[in-house]
């Protein structure tokens, strides 16, 4: 297929070529894979600057997306890719193949660093937020070998919070901008927030810290939002509220107050700490909860009833339903003729319109999947605290190529943790947008509202 790049894609490609160390915060649907591959083609086959590139990505993206994109576009001929996934033997065999680009899933970064002679001169981290934890083994392993690469690119749509940036930017520039040590970074830009005597639970930015951090990383970072560059369809977000009966609400409130519901020996619902309590309350808001023995205790069917109404009103229009707990999936499958999306065949059938109600877990399908051809409505049966997973899953439908208005339905049980989660997501989104605006790409010909005067975009 012939590649006819938008102006913003040319800008991003040139940014990669012109910056040996860079972070691209590209909204979902802007084509970050083909942009990066085009830059790799030039660096490898035109400028002869790199010979062996390592791409680190989420599993499904590593297994499918990079190879498919390389084979899709005519202008990428000459680049070759080896997919380093599967059993250890399959991974070792893939590393022995002669190729320009080697793609590995992030879970195997530690294995790669320990088992393979490092001979990559460029690294591409597809989903930079995978390296936001400086204590994670994958971060520590890659950081040891990062200096051996002459170029590194970090790709993400969700840059994370200010504290996360130390690791995300640090794995790229080895601490040149935000410092080599997390302690010094924390002391310079943050103050203790929530604490219990000597134990500090969280930090808050010092006055002016946010602007200073963005200024420090602005020379190697650009952001782009899809709505600024693409003719995107409308996206409508709705809240479908349900309420429990007085007795059901009583069970929920008792669990929230006492952290335990007594059903009998080995069958109590018990929360040992605040995190466990939040988890139990979220399950109860959805309608069921696991007891101490792992059995499912049904609390109510309010969300199932609301989902039935949405399915009926859709009148055959496909729905993508996001769930979180296993019992959510089981209860939905028991009541409706739905299908769990997990394999490549499932994805193909969905995109061909063969699945009226599809179930998907945000953690397993948040990155890199193109689902926009199969439908335009997402129902969040279970909400998630993770803004990244929330945005990434929504972007499976709300992306380039979507022809219809995207509807995002949130099933919210009133008087429960659901309301807290939705507020938290909205707040995180507002905070994250501050960074995206701070390093926003400024391309010639842009209008005051951020849109291009170029009709080709």
GROMACS .gro file of C-alpha atoms in nm:
model
  457
    1UNK     CA    1   0.000   0.000   0.000
    2UNK     CA    2   0.122   0.349  -0.082
    3UNK     CA    3   0.196   0.569   0.219
    4UNK     CA    4   0.085   0.929   0.185
    5UNK     CA    5   0.193   1.092   0.509
    6UNK     CA    6   0.009   1.376   0.675
    7UNK     CA    7   0.216   1.683   0.752
    8UNK     CA    8   0.220   1.593   1.122
    9UNK     CA    9   0.358   1.247   1.036
   10UNK     CA   10   0.642   1.402   0.838
   11UNK     CA   11   0.708   1.636   1.130
   12UNK     CA   12   0.723   1.347   1.379
   13UNK     CA   13   0.948   1.142   1.149
   14UNK     CA   14   1.189   1.434   1.112
   15UNK     CA   15   1.184   1.484   1.489
   16UNK     CA   16   1.300   1.125   1.541
   17UNK     CA   17   1.576   1.162   1.283
   18UNK     CA   18   1.689   1.496   1.423
   19UNK     CA   19   1.691   1.386   1.789
   20UNK     CA   20   1.902   1.083   1.887
   21UNK     CA   21   1.708   1.083   2.215
   22UNK     CA   22   1.339   1.166   2.195
   23UNK     CA   23   0.995   1.107   2.343
   24UNK     CA   24   0.687   1.118   2.119
   25UNK     CA   25   0.357   1.157   2.303
   26UNK     CA   26   0.127   1.065   2.017
   27UNK     CA   27  -0.246   1.031   2.064
   28UNK     CA   28  -0.388   0.692   1.975
   29UNK     CA   29  -0.469   0.662   1.605
   30UNK     CA   30  -0.201   0.899   1.474
   31UNK     CA   31   0.006   0.617   1.325
   32UNK     CA   32   0.305   0.610   1.560
   33UNK     CA   33   0.421   0.271   1.428
   34UNK     CA   34   0.441   0.370   1.061
   35UNK     CA   35   0.597   0.706   1.158
   36UNK     CA   36   0.869   0.529   1.354
   37UNK     CA   37   0.927   0.261   1.090
   38UNK     CA   38   0.964   0.530   0.823
   39UNK     CA   39   1.226   0.704   1.036
   40UNK     CA   40   1.401   0.370   1.094
   41UNK     CA   41   1.409   0.306   0.718
   42UNK     CA   42   1.584   0.637   0.659
   43UNK     CA   43   1.828   0.594   0.948
   44UNK     CA   44   1.917   0.239   0.843
   45UNK     CA   45   1.904   0.249   0.463
   46UNK     CA   46   1.955   0.614   0.373
   47UNK     CA   47   2.179   0.764   0.640
   48UNK     CA   48   2.337   0.430   0.745
   49UNK     CA   49   2.336   0.545   1.109
   50UNK     CA   50   2.183   0.232   1.260
   51UNK     CA   51   2.208  -0.132   1.169
   52UNK     CA   52   2.021  -0.323   1.437
   53UNK     CA   53   1.713  -0.187   1.612
   54UNK     CA   54   1.540  -0.327   1.919
   55UNK     CA   55   1.169  -0.252   1.962
   56UNK     CA   56   1.016  -0.322   2.305
   57UNK     CA   57   0.636  -0.340   2.306
   58UNK     CA   58   0.332  -0.492   2.479
   59UNK     CA   59   0.294  -0.860   2.389
   60UNK     CA   60   0.021  -0.844   2.124
   61UNK     CA   61   0.175  -0.534   1.969
   62UNK     CA   62   0.515  -0.706   1.958
   63UNK     CA   63   0.370  -1.024   1.814
   64UNK     CA   64   0.147  -0.870   1.546
   65UNK     CA   65   0.145  -0.493   1.497
   66UNK     CA   66   0.505  -0.408   1.402
   67UNK     CA   67   0.538  -0.693   1.153
   68UNK     CA   68   0.197  -0.621   1.000
   69UNK     CA   69   0.276  -0.250   0.960
   70UNK     CA   70   0.613  -0.327   0.801
   71UNK     CA   71   0.449  -0.559   0.547
   72UNK     CA   72   0.160  -0.318   0.483
   73UNK     CA   73   0.347  -0.019   0.339
   74UNK     CA   74   0.533  -0.023   0.007
   75UNK     CA   75   0.790   0.240   0.108
   76UNK     CA   76   0.924   0.020   0.390
   77UNK     CA   77   1.060  -0.248   0.156
   78UNK     CA   78   1.419  -0.322   0.245
   79UNK     CA   79   1.356  -0.326   0.618
   80UNK     CA   80   1.323  -0.670   0.771
   81UNK     CA   81   1.175  -0.765   1.108
   82UNK     CA   82   1.222  -1.058   1.344
   83UNK     CA   83   0.959  -1.112   1.613
   84UNK     CA   84   1.122  -1.229   1.938
   85UNK     CA   85   0.829  -1.390   2.122
   86UNK     CA   86   0.726  -1.742   2.220
   87UNK     CA   87   0.931  -2.010   2.392
   88UNK     CA   88   1.293  -1.951   2.482
   89UNK     CA   89   1.406  -2.153   2.180
   90UNK     CA   90   1.178  -1.952   1.951
   91UNK     CA   91   1.314  -1.628   2.094
   92UNK     CA   92   1.674  -1.738   2.057
   93UNK     CA   93   1.609  -1.849   1.698
   94UNK     CA   94   1.447  -1.513   1.622
   95UNK     CA   95   1.751  -1.330   1.759
   96UNK     CA   96   1.979  -1.535   1.532
   97UNK     CA   97   1.787  -1.433   1.219
   98UNK     CA   98   1.940  -1.152   1.015
   99UNK     CA   99   1.704  -0.855   1.034
  100UNK     CA  100   1.696  -0.477   1.067
  101UNK     CA  101   1.438  -0.466   1.346
  102UNK     CA  102   1.393  -0.708   1.636
  103UNK     CA  103   1.065  -0.679   1.827
  104UNK     CA  104   1.035  -0.823   2.178
  105UNK     CA  105   0.759  -0.802   2.438
  106UNK     CA  106   0.839  -0.600   2.748
  107UNK     CA  107   0.805  -0.903   2.979
  108UNK     CA  108   1.118  -1.052   2.820
  109UNK     CA  109   1.346  -0.749   2.853
  110UNK     CA  110   1.520  -0.892   3.161
  111UNK     CA  111   1.571  -1.225   2.983
  112UNK     CA  112   1.714  -1.047   2.678
  113UNK     CA  113   1.961  -0.849   2.886
  114UNK     CA  114   2.074  -1.159   3.077
  115UNK     CA  115   2.084  -1.412   2.792
  116UNK     CA  116   2.177  -1.223   2.476
  117UNK     CA  117   2.493  -1.042   2.372
  118UNK     CA  118   2.383  -0.680   2.341
  119UNK     CA  119   2.449  -0.557   1.989
  120UNK     CA  120   2.158  -0.318   1.929
  121UNK     CA  121   2.251   0.036   1.832
  122UNK     CA  122   1.899   0.178   1.858
  123UNK     CA  123   1.609   0.117   2.098
  124UNK     CA  124   1.242   0.196   2.044
  125UNK     CA  125   1.020   0.168   2.352
  126UNK     CA  126   0.664   0.132   2.228
  127UNK     CA  127   0.463   0.239   2.532
  128UNK     CA  128   0.709   0.434   2.742
  129UNK     CA  129   0.481   0.410   3.046
  130UNK     CA  130   0.590   0.046   3.072
  131UNK     CA  131   0.911   0.184   3.223
  132UNK     CA  132   0.760   0.431   3.471
  133UNK     CA  133   0.864   0.222   3.773
  134UNK     CA  134   1.231   0.272   3.857
  135UNK     CA  135   1.211  -0.027   4.094
  136UNK     CA  136   1.094  -0.270   3.824
  137UNK     CA  137   1.338  -0.535   3.703
  138UNK     CA  138   1.282  -0.442   3.340
  139UNK     CA  139   1.376  -0.079   3.411
  140UNK     CA  140   1.694  -0.178   3.595
  141UNK     CA  141   1.795  -0.429   3.328
  142UNK     CA  142   1.743  -0.195   3.034
  143UNK     CA  143   1.912   0.094   3.210
  144UNK     CA  144   2.235  -0.107   3.234
  145UNK     CA  145   2.246  -0.157   2.857
  146UNK     CA  146   2.090   0.170   2.744
  147UNK     CA  147   2.434   0.347   2.703
  148UNK     CA  148   2.529   0.093   2.433
  149UNK     CA  149   2.258   0.235   2.202
  150UNK     CA  150   2.336   0.551   2.006
  151UNK     CA  151   1.967   0.630   1.958
  152UNK     CA  152   1.653   0.576   2.162
  153UNK     CA  153   1.288   0.664   2.101
  154UNK     CA  154   1.007   0.649   2.356
  155UNK     CA  155   0.650   0.629   2.227
  156UNK     CA  156   0.338   0.677   2.436
  157UNK     CA  157  -0.007   0.831   2.436
  158UNK     CA  158  -0.026   0.854   2.815
  159UNK     CA  159   0.287   1.006   2.972
  160UNK     CA  160   0.184   0.948   3.334
  161UNK     CA  161   0.220   1.178   3.633
  162UNK     CA  162   0.512   1.403   3.729
  163UNK     CA  163   0.674   1.142   3.952
  164UNK     CA  164   0.658   0.881   3.674
  165UNK     CA  165   0.846   1.113   3.438
  166UNK     CA  166   1.177   1.063   3.619
  167UNK     CA  167   1.195   0.699   3.513
  168UNK     CA  168   1.033   0.746   3.171
  169UNK     CA  169   1.262   1.030   3.065
  170UNK     CA  170   1.558   0.885   3.254
  171UNK     CA  171   1.554   0.558   3.060
  172UNK     CA  172   1.589   0.769   2.745
  173UNK     CA  173   1.848   1.034   2.840
  174UNK     CA  174   2.019   0.854   3.133
  175UNK     CA  175   1.927   1.128   3.378
  176UNK     CA  176   2.063   1.427   3.185
  177UNK     CA  177   1.747   1.637   3.227
  178UNK     CA  178   1.576   1.525   3.548
  179UNK     CA  179   1.882   1.396   3.732
  180UNK     CA  180   2.040   1.055   3.780
  181UNK     CA  181   1.877   0.976   4.115
  182UNK     CA  182   1.509   0.961   4.208
  183UNK     CA  183   1.582   1.095   4.557
  184UNK     CA  184   1.740   1.413   4.426
  185UNK     CA  185   1.456   1.458   4.175
  186UNK     CA  186   1.199   1.413   4.451
  187UNK     CA  187   1.376   1.659   4.684
  188UNK     CA  188   1.412   1.919   4.411
  189UNK     CA  189   1.057   1.918   4.277
  190UNK     CA  190   0.829   1.769   4.545
  191UNK     CA  191   0.717   1.805   4.904
  192UNK     CA  192   0.578   1.532   5.133
  193UNK     CA  193   0.200   1.520   5.114
  194UNK     CA  194   0.019   1.238   5.295
  195UNK     CA  195   0.222   1.089   5.578
  196UNK     CA  196   0.210   0.908   5.910
  197UNK     CA  197   0.491   1.050   6.123
  198UNK     CA  198   0.809   0.941   5.945
  199UNK     CA  199   0.632   0.734   5.678
  200UNK     CA  200   0.552   0.937   5.365
  201UNK     CA  201   0.274   0.795   5.148
  202UNK     CA  202   0.266   1.053   4.871
  203UNK     CA  203   0.429   1.372   4.742
  204UNK     CA  204   0.297   1.692   4.588
  205UNK     CA  205   0.481   1.920   4.345
  206UNK     CA  206   0.654   2.230   4.478
  207UNK     CA  207   0.531   2.563   4.348
  208UNK     CA  208   0.650   2.606   3.990
  209UNK     CA  209   0.785   2.249   3.970
  210UNK     CA  210   0.543   2.135   3.701
  211UNK     CA  211   0.640   2.412   3.459
  212UNK     CA  212   1.013   2.363   3.530
  213UNK     CA  213   0.996   1.986   3.465
  214UNK     CA  214   0.817   2.041   3.135
  215UNK     CA  215   1.076   2.301   3.038
  216UNK     CA  216   1.362   2.059   3.111
  217UNK     CA  217   1.223   1.784   2.888
  218UNK     CA  218   1.078   2.003   2.612
  219UNK     CA  219   1.386   1.982   2.387
  220UNK     CA  220   1.344   1.606   2.337
  221UNK     CA  221   0.964   1.573   2.369
  222UNK     CA  222   0.670   1.652   2.144
  223UNK     CA  223   0.301   1.575   2.185
  224UNK     CA  224   0.023   1.550   1.930
  225UNK     CA  225  -0.350   1.502   1.977
  226UNK     CA  226  -0.562   1.325   1.719
  227UNK     CA  227  -0.835   1.590   1.728
  228UNK     CA  228  -0.580   1.851   1.616
  229UNK     CA  229  -0.467   1.660   1.308
  230UNK     CA  230  -0.738   1.415   1.200
  231UNK     CA  231  -1.097   1.447   1.091
  232UNK     CA  232  -1.218   1.245   1.388
  233UNK     CA  233  -1.580   1.147   1.445
  234UNK     CA  234  -1.769   1.283   1.743
  235UNK     CA  235  -1.711   1.104   2.074
  236UNK     CA  236  -1.996   1.107   2.326
  237UNK     CA  237  -1.945   0.999   2.688
  238UNK     CA  238  -2.250   0.892   2.889
  239UNK     CA  239  -2.309   0.782   3.247
  240UNK     CA  240  -2.573   0.515   3.300
  241UNK     CA  241  -2.657   0.521   3.670
  242UNK     CA  242  -2.807   0.227   3.856
  243UNK     CA  243  -2.908   0.204   4.220
  244UNK     CA  244  -2.916  -0.085   4.463
  245UNK     CA  245  -3.210  -0.173   4.683
  246UNK     CA  246  -3.203  -0.069   5.047
  247UNK     CA  247  -3.088  -0.415   5.160
  248UNK     CA  248  -2.821  -0.436   4.889
  249UNK     CA  249  -2.693  -0.089   4.977
  250UNK     CA  250  -2.690  -0.198   5.342
  251UNK     CA  251  -2.453  -0.484   5.262
  252UNK     CA  252  -2.226  -0.249   5.070
  253UNK     CA  253  -2.224   0.012   5.348
  254UNK     CA  254  -2.155  -0.251   5.614
  255UNK     CA  255  -1.859  -0.380   5.412
  256UNK     CA  256  -1.731  -0.023   5.373
  257UNK     CA  257  -1.762   0.048   5.746
  258UNK     CA  258  -1.658  -0.284   5.902
  259UNK     CA  259  -1.438  -0.434   5.623
  260UNK     CA  260  -1.612  -0.771   5.668
  261UNK     CA  261  -1.938  -0.947   5.585
  262UNK     CA  262  -2.000  -1.264   5.780
  263UNK     CA  263  -2.150  -1.558   5.596
  264UNK     CA  264  -2.002  -1.848   5.791
  265UNK     CA  265  -1.673  -2.031   5.834
  266UNK     CA  266  -1.448  -1.987   5.530
  267UNK     CA  267  -1.720  -1.794   5.348
  268UNK     CA  268  -1.682  -1.446   5.494
  269UNK     CA  269  -1.603  -1.150   5.273
  270UNK     CA  270  -1.304  -0.990   5.439
  271UNK     CA  271  -1.077  -0.698   5.348
  272UNK     CA  272  -0.741  -0.692   5.525
  273UNK     CA  273  -0.641  -0.340   5.420
  274UNK     CA  274  -0.763  -0.031   5.235
  275UNK     CA  275  -0.657  -0.160   4.893
  276UNK     CA  276  -0.837  -0.490   4.946
  277UNK     CA  277  -1.144  -0.303   5.067
  278UNK     CA  278  -1.153  -0.088   4.754
  279UNK     CA  279  -1.127  -0.404   4.545
  280UNK     CA  280  -1.415  -0.571   4.731
  281UNK     CA  281  -1.633  -0.260   4.711
  282UNK     CA  282  -1.571  -0.232   4.339
  283UNK     CA  283  -1.680  -0.594   4.295
  284UNK     CA  284  -1.994  -0.533   4.499
  285UNK     CA  285  -2.076  -0.227   4.289
  286UNK     CA  286  -2.061  -0.454   3.984
  287UNK     CA  287  -2.298  -0.704   4.150
  288UNK     CA  288  -2.088  -0.990   4.288
  289UNK     CA  289  -1.789  -1.047   4.515
  290UNK     CA  290  -1.547  -1.328   4.602
  291UNK     CA  291  -1.556  -1.465   4.956
  292UNK     CA  292  -1.253  -1.604   5.144
  293UNK     CA  293  -1.290  -1.943   4.974
  294UNK     CA  294  -1.300  -1.792   4.626
  295UNK     CA  295  -1.670  -1.852   4.581
  296UNK     CA  296  -1.880  -1.584   4.412
  297UNK     CA  297  -2.144  -1.412   4.625
  298UNK     CA  298  -2.410  -1.244   4.413
  299UNK     CA  299  -2.519  -0.907   4.549
  300UNK     CA  300  -2.738  -0.762   4.273
  301UNK     CA  301  -2.807  -0.764   3.899
  302UNK     CA  302  -2.847  -0.390   3.848
  303UNK     CA  303  -2.563  -0.352   3.599
  304UNK     CA  304  -2.670  -0.664   3.411
  305UNK     CA  305  -3.017  -0.514   3.376
  306UNK     CA  306  -2.869  -0.188   3.251
  307UNK     CA  307  -2.650  -0.376   3.004
  308UNK     CA  308  -2.957  -0.562   2.877
  309UNK     CA  309  -3.127  -0.229   2.812
  310UNK     CA  310  -2.823  -0.106   2.619
  311UNK     CA  311  -2.807  -0.425   2.410
  312UNK     CA  312  -3.177  -0.398   2.330
  313UNK     CA  313  -3.155  -0.031   2.236
  314UNK     CA  314  -2.852  -0.103   2.016
  315UNK     CA  315  -3.084  -0.319   1.803
  316UNK     CA  316  -2.807  -0.535   1.664
  317UNK     CA  317  -2.537  -0.268   1.661
  318UNK     CA  318  -2.218  -0.426   1.803
  319UNK     CA  319  -2.118  -0.343   2.159
  320UNK     CA  320  -1.769  -0.377   2.308
  321UNK     CA  321  -1.809  -0.444   2.681
  322UNK     CA  322  -1.516  -0.383   2.917
  323UNK     CA  323  -1.505  -0.594   3.235
  324UNK     CA  324  -1.249  -0.622   3.515
  325UNK     CA  325  -1.324  -0.921   3.740
  326UNK     CA  326  -1.357  -1.278   3.620
  327UNK     CA  327  -1.701  -1.312   3.778
  328UNK     CA  328  -1.813  -1.006   3.578
  329UNK     CA  329  -1.730  -1.193   3.259
  330UNK     CA  330  -1.893  -1.515   3.378
  331UNK     CA  331  -2.214  -1.342   3.481
  332UNK     CA  332  -2.236  -1.153   3.151
  333UNK     CA  333  -2.171  -1.467   2.946
  334UNK     CA  334  -2.433  -1.655   3.147
  335UNK     CA  335  -2.700  -1.397   3.073
  336UNK     CA  336  -2.616  -1.283   2.720
  337UNK     CA  337  -2.492  -1.451   2.398
  338UNK     CA  338  -2.164  -1.259   2.418
  339UNK     CA  339  -1.812  -1.359   2.314
  340UNK     CA  340  -1.483  -1.302   2.491
  341UNK     CA  341  -1.222  -1.128   2.271
  342UNK     CA  342  -0.884  -1.290   2.322
  343UNK     CA  343  -0.738  -1.445   2.006
  344UNK     CA  344  -0.646  -1.304   1.667
  345UNK     CA  345  -0.949  -1.487   1.520
  346UNK     CA  346  -1.175  -1.316   1.774
  347UNK     CA  347  -1.041  -0.977   1.664
  348UNK     CA  348  -1.092  -1.061   1.296
  349UNK     CA  349  -1.450  -1.176   1.359
  350UNK     CA  350  -1.526  -0.860   1.556
  351UNK     CA  351  -1.393  -0.637   1.278
  352UNK     CA  352  -1.603  -0.831   1.027
  353UNK     CA  353  -1.917  -0.759   1.229
  354UNK     CA  354  -1.974  -1.119   1.337
  355UNK     CA  355  -1.989  -1.050   1.714
  356UNK     CA  356  -2.286  -0.846   1.841
  357UNK     CA  357  -2.163  -0.833   2.203
  358UNK     CA  358  -1.790  -0.866   2.268
  359UNK     CA  359  -1.623  -0.882   2.610
  360UNK     CA  360  -1.274  -0.743   2.654
  361UNK     CA  361  -1.040  -0.690   2.949
  362UNK     CA  362  -0.862  -0.351   2.947
  363UNK     CA  363  -0.531  -0.494   3.071
  364UNK     CA  364  -0.511  -0.750   2.790
  365UNK     CA  365  -0.627  -0.535   2.503
  366UNK     CA  366  -0.536  -0.179   2.586
  367UNK     CA  367  -0.248  -0.127   2.340
  368UNK     CA  368  -0.214  -0.160   1.968
  369UNK     CA  369  -0.534  -0.338   1.866
  370UNK     CA  370  -0.742  -0.201   1.580
  371UNK     CA  371  -1.107  -0.268   1.660
  372UNK     CA  372  -1.268   0.037   1.499
  373UNK     CA  373  -1.406  -0.154   1.201
  374UNK     CA  374  -1.629  -0.377   1.416
  375UNK     CA  375  -1.824  -0.117   1.612
  376UNK     CA  376  -1.837   0.227   1.768
  377UNK     CA  377  -1.988   0.172   2.114
  378UNK     CA  378  -1.798   0.082   2.432
  379UNK     CA  379  -1.975  -0.013   2.754
  380UNK     CA  380  -1.768   0.005   3.072
  381UNK     CA  381  -1.942  -0.260   3.283
  382UNK     CA  382  -1.648  -0.244   3.528
  383UNK     CA  383  -1.458   0.080   3.572
  384UNK     CA  384  -1.080   0.096   3.620
  385UNK     CA  385  -0.861   0.324   3.829
  386UNK     CA  386  -0.600   0.324   3.550
  387UNK     CA  387  -0.631   0.627   3.322
  388UNK     CA  388  -0.385   0.467   3.082
  389UNK     CA  389  -0.590   0.149   3.037
  390UNK     CA  390  -0.910   0.352   3.019
  391UNK     CA  391  -0.783   0.578   2.742
  392UNK     CA  392  -0.608   0.303   2.551
  393UNK     CA  393  -0.915   0.081   2.537
  394UNK     CA  394  -1.140   0.368   2.430
  395UNK     CA  395  -0.888   0.439   2.156
  396UNK     CA  396  -0.939   0.093   2.008
  397UNK     CA  397  -1.263   0.234   1.864
  398UNK     CA  398  -1.205   0.610   1.870
  399UNK     CA  399  -0.919   0.624   1.622
  400UNK     CA  400  -0.834   0.697   1.261
  401UNK     CA  401  -1.057   0.494   1.030
  402UNK     CA  402  -1.363   0.508   1.256
  403UNK     CA  403  -1.659   0.611   1.041
  404UNK     CA  404  -1.925   0.654   1.309
  405UNK     CA  405  -1.985   0.858   1.623
  406UNK     CA  406  -1.821   0.679   1.914
  407UNK     CA  407  -2.037   0.626   2.222
  408UNK     CA  408  -1.874   0.548   2.558
  409UNK     CA  409  -2.123   0.423   2.817
  410UNK     CA  410  -2.020   0.402   3.185
  411UNK     CA  411  -2.231   0.182   3.412
  412UNK     CA  412  -2.213   0.349   3.754
  413UNK     CA  413  -2.373   0.217   4.072
  414UNK     CA  414  -2.483   0.515   4.278
  415UNK     CA  415  -2.343   0.558   4.627
  416UNK     CA  416  -2.043   0.333   4.556
  417UNK     CA  417  -1.674   0.347   4.465
  418UNK     CA  418  -1.780   0.367   4.097
  419UNK     CA  419  -1.844   0.738   4.145
  420UNK     CA  420  -1.498   0.785   4.298
  421UNK     CA  421  -1.330   0.604   4.010
  422UNK     CA  422  -1.505   0.815   3.746
  423UNK     CA  423  -1.408   1.136   3.925
  424UNK     CA  424  -1.047   1.017   3.959
  425UNK     CA  425  -1.024   0.938   3.587
  426UNK     CA  426  -1.155   1.283   3.497
  427UNK     CA  427  -0.909   1.450   3.734
  428UNK     CA  428  -0.610   1.250   3.608
  429UNK     CA  429  -0.705   1.334   3.251
  430UNK     CA  430  -0.702   1.705   3.331
  431UNK     CA  431  -0.358   1.680   3.498
  432UNK     CA  432  -0.208   1.480   3.212
  433UNK     CA  433  -0.333   1.728   2.953
  434UNK     CA  434  -0.117   1.996   3.117
  435UNK     CA  435   0.200   1.812   3.015
  436UNK     CA  436   0.071   1.729   2.668
  437UNK     CA  437  -0.001   2.097   2.607
  438UNK     CA  438   0.340   2.197   2.744
  439UNK     CA  439   0.533   1.995   2.485
  440UNK     CA  440   0.280   2.020   2.203
  441UNK     CA  441   0.431   2.012   1.856
  442UNK     CA  442   0.423   2.351   1.683
  443UNK     CA  443   0.401   2.289   1.311
  444UNK     CA  444   0.402   2.565   1.052
  445UNK     CA  445   0.062   2.657   0.914
  446UNK     CA  446  -0.131   2.584   1.231
  447UNK     CA  447  -0.436   2.794   1.310
  448UNK     CA  448  -0.508   2.945   1.651
  449UNK     CA  449  -0.730   2.654   1.746
  450UNK     CA  450  -0.450   2.405   1.676
  451UNK     CA  451  -0.582   2.279   1.343
  452UNK     CA  452  -0.392   2.279   1.019
  453UNK     CA  453  -0.466   2.494   0.718
  454UNK     CA  454  -0.343   2.208   0.502
  455UNK     CA  455  -0.649   2.040   0.352
  456UNK     CA  456  -0.452   1.715   0.324
  457UNK     CA  457  -0.463   1.668   0.700
   0.00000   0.00000   0.00000
